Amino acid sequence: RAPVHMPYRLELEDDNGDVIKTWHLIPGKYTVGRKDCTVTIPDDATMSRLHADLVVKALPPDAVPDPGVRPQVLVRDHSKYGTKIEGSRLDKGAAETDVASRIPCKITFGVRVDNDTKRRCPTTVRLAYQPNALYLPVDFDDSFDDIARDCAAAGVHLIRGIDAGCTHLLIPDPSNDGTGVPAPFGPQLARRFARGGVKPVTAKYLDAIRSRRDPAAPMPDPNSDAFAVPRDVVMT
C-alpha cells in the first residue's frame, strides 16, 4: 500500500508518551484549546478555552518544486498558564513564533499535575512533518503552473524529477475519450512507478487534500478507488 502523507501532523501524547490522537494539518489557521477549537483537548483544566493559535502557511510558489522546503508553522500563545516549544515558553500575545525549522518538536500546553504522583504532566503534542511530493509527468507540463498553485495552497510539493523524493505519481483526471487516461500517459510509466512502490493517483487525490476542513477527520487515502488510475493502465 502507498503511504498516507499529509504535510504536518500533531500527535497528542499520554503521560507515558504514547500517541492517543492525531490531527493532520494543511495550510490554514487552527485554534488549540479546551473547548470549541479546531484542535480541542478537553481533559486539562490548566489549558485555556482558547490556548494558542497554530498557523500553517501556504508554500511560496518557488518552493513548490523543492520537497526540502517546509511550509512555515507559526505558533502564538493566548493562555494563562503558557505554551512551550521544546521547553522554551512563548511570550503571551507576542508575534507568532515560526517553529518549522525545529520540527519534529514537542509543544506543551498548561501546567497539569498528576494527582497521584504530583508529577508535572503538561499536555504534550508532537509536531511532525512528512512531505507529500507529487510527480507530474513531463507530458503534462502545460498544466504544471495551474496544478502547482493548487499544491501550494495544500502544502504539497509538485516536482519534475522522478528521483526527487516523489511520494505519488500524479496524472490529470481520466479523460472521456474512451481510453481512461489522457493519451500521453502510457502503461510503461505506470509500471515503472508500480515497481518502485510509488502510487499513481488522479488529481482527485489533490482535491481531497485541499478540501479538508476538520484536522481530526480521516485523511485522504491514496489507495482508495476514488483516486485510482484505471486498472488497465497500472497493471504490470
XYZ file of C-alpha atoms in Angstrom:
236
model
C 0.000 0.000 0.000
C 1.117 3.549 -0.712
C 1.783 5.650 2.392
C -0.773 8.215 3.508
C 1.027 11.547 3.551
C -0.018 14.928 4.891
C 2.324 17.879 5.342
C 2.037 18.297 9.126
C 0.877 16.019 11.893
C 0.012 16.860 15.518
C 0.175 13.862 17.844
C -1.327 14.090 21.329
C 0.660 12.023 23.821
C -0.493 10.473 27.086
C 1.617 10.604 30.236
C 3.640 7.607 29.005
C 4.492 9.264 25.693
C 2.110 7.105 23.644
C 0.113 8.772 20.862
C -3.616 8.800 21.638
C -4.941 11.209 18.996
C -3.701 12.709 15.748
C -4.577 15.806 13.735
C -3.349 16.312 10.164
C -2.760 19.882 9.056
C -2.795 21.574 5.669
C -2.204 25.328 5.261
C -4.656 27.337 7.334
C -5.255 28.674 10.834
C -6.004 26.272 13.692
C -7.098 27.101 17.228
C -5.892 24.934 20.105
C -7.735 24.848 23.401
C -10.018 23.160 25.886
C -13.330 23.852 24.137
C -14.741 24.617 20.678
C -11.372 24.717 18.902
C -10.221 23.046 15.715
C -7.756 21.146 17.911
C -9.760 20.542 21.099
C -8.126 18.935 24.140
C -10.831 18.905 26.829
C -9.220 16.954 29.676
C -6.748 19.521 31.026
C -8.189 22.249 33.272
C -4.939 24.242 33.018
C -5.472 24.686 29.300
C -7.341 27.835 28.346
C -10.541 27.627 26.356
C -8.547 29.276 23.553
C -4.985 28.394 24.451
C -2.991 29.016 21.277
C -3.146 29.622 17.537
C -1.261 27.448 15.105
C -0.940 28.686 11.526
C 0.421 26.595 8.659
C 1.377 28.882 5.784
C 0.976 28.027 2.113
C 4.139 27.135 0.250
C 5.751 30.027 -1.630
C 5.487 29.401 -5.398
C 9.241 28.949 -5.813
C 9.263 26.292 -3.053
C 6.603 24.047 -4.596
C 9.129 22.005 -6.672
C 11.508 21.522 -3.721
C 10.490 18.882 -1.112
C 13.308 20.147 1.085
C 11.402 23.374 1.823
C 8.800 23.145 4.581
C 5.728 25.359 4.876
C 6.067 27.823 7.753
C 4.347 26.923 11.020
C 3.561 29.822 13.348
C 2.503 29.422 16.985
C 1.001 32.172 19.176
C 0.106 31.787 22.854
C -3.113 33.241 24.315
C -3.199 31.310 27.591
C -2.959 31.858 31.326
C -0.556 29.005 32.031
C 1.592 29.123 28.942
C 2.747 27.318 25.823
C 6.248 25.915 25.453
C 8.209 24.772 22.399
C 10.792 22.190 23.456
C 10.718 23.649 26.949
C 11.002 27.326 25.950
C 7.938 29.356 26.945
C 6.390 31.677 24.385
C 5.589 35.253 25.327
C 1.819 35.607 25.610
C 0.360 37.755 22.855
C 3.727 38.246 21.158
C 4.163 37.853 17.430
C 3.913 34.302 16.139
C 6.941 32.049 16.553
C 7.988 30.092 13.469
C 8.784 26.521 14.508
C 9.199 24.855 11.086
C 12.983 24.619 11.410
C 12.662 22.874 14.800
C 10.340 20.108 13.651
C 9.964 17.415 14.856
C 9.352 19.178 18.136
C 7.220 18.910 21.244
C 4.730 21.600 22.230
C 3.361 21.665 25.763
C 0.257 23.441 26.997
C -0.595 24.364 30.591
C 0.830 23.084 33.869
C -1.204 19.995 34.666
C -0.010 17.951 37.682
C -0.739 14.252 38.184
C -2.905 13.941 41.310
C -1.328 10.649 42.380
C 2.361 11.211 41.709
C 2.321 15.018 41.992
C 4.495 14.981 38.896
C 4.078 17.734 36.318
C 2.380 16.325 33.245
C 1.563 19.205 30.912
C -0.496 18.350 27.849
C 2.029 17.476 25.163
C 1.722 17.257 21.404
C 4.403 16.287 18.936
C 4.521 18.282 15.704
C 5.950 16.211 12.874
C 6.424 16.772 9.152
C 6.187 14.335 6.278
C 6.481 15.869 2.812
C 3.966 14.991 0.152
C 5.645 15.296 -3.253
C 3.625 14.608 -6.390
C 5.430 13.915 -9.651
C 3.717 15.239 -12.772
C 4.963 13.534 -15.969
C 6.563 15.904 -18.465
C 3.767 15.145 -20.923
C 1.553 17.386 -18.794
C 3.915 20.353 -18.428
C 1.233 22.628 -19.885
C -0.773 22.008 -16.700
C 2.165 22.401 -14.297
C 1.604 26.030 -13.245
C -2.121 25.578 -12.562
C -1.571 22.384 -10.570
C 1.374 23.987 -8.729
C -0.926 26.738 -7.423
C -3.291 24.106 -6.039
C -0.353 22.276 -4.469
C 0.960 25.446 -2.800
C -2.420 26.005 -1.161
C -2.402 22.425 0.138
C 1.207 22.481 1.370
C 2.063 19.799 -1.188
C 5.090 19.753 -3.462
C 4.864 19.223 -7.215
C 8.123 18.011 -8.671
C 9.532 17.478 -12.154
C 12.153 14.847 -11.346
C 11.276 11.193 -10.840
C 14.016 10.725 -8.260
C 13.409 13.948 -6.327
C 11.719 12.278 -3.366
C 8.333 11.799 -5.009
C 5.670 10.040 -2.971
C 2.999 9.730 -5.664
C 2.670 9.910 -9.434
C 0.011 12.470 -10.316
C -1.935 12.408 -13.560
C -4.837 14.593 -14.657
C -8.229 13.024 -14.143
C -9.185 10.346 -16.656
C -10.471 11.688 -19.947
C -13.744 10.800 -21.563
C -12.261 9.699 -24.861
C -12.697 6.008 -24.093
C -9.067 5.332 -23.190
C -9.495 6.093 -19.494
C -6.472 8.402 -19.293
C -5.063 11.231 -21.389
C -3.248 9.984 -24.480
C 0.336 10.996 -23.447
C 0.205 8.786 -20.348
C 1.047 5.172 -21.027
C 1.359 1.884 -19.132
C 5.169 1.856 -19.278
C 5.456 4.818 -16.904
C 2.739 3.426 -14.640
C 4.527 0.063 -14.405
C 7.788 1.804 -13.590
C 6.195 3.560 -10.627
C 4.312 0.460 -9.516
C 7.568 -1.490 -9.338
C 9.101 1.271 -7.232
C 6.191 1.354 -4.788
C 5.035 4.813 -5.905
C 1.287 5.031 -6.253
C -0.246 6.589 -9.390
C -3.189 8.791 -8.382
C -5.520 11.133 -10.208
C -5.952 14.829 -9.440
C -8.932 13.946 -7.256
C -6.401 12.973 -4.569
C -5.003 16.520 -4.510
C -8.546 17.934 -4.484
C -9.378 15.768 -1.457
C -6.357 17.117 0.428
C -7.243 20.711 -0.391
C -10.852 20.295 0.693
C -10.096 19.018 4.205
C -11.502 21.314 6.906
C -11.535 19.161 10.049
C -7.944 18.219 11.001
C -9.251 15.270 13.041
C -11.200 13.838 10.096
C -9.950 10.746 8.259
C -7.195 11.541 5.801
C -7.445 11.010 2.057
C -6.080 7.545 1.365
C -4.150 7.294 -1.922
C -5.055 3.593 -2.039
C -8.757 4.436 -2.299
C -10.544 3.514 -5.501
C -11.748 7.127 -5.621
C -8.243 8.256 -6.617
C -7.176 5.218 -8.618
C -5.868 5.235 -12.153
C -7.802 2.706 -14.306
C -6.512 -0.818 -13.746
C -5.628 -1.444 -17.389
C -3.096 1.369 -17.125
C -1.341 0.329 -13.923
C -1.339 -3.434 -14.393
C 2.132 -4.861 -14.988
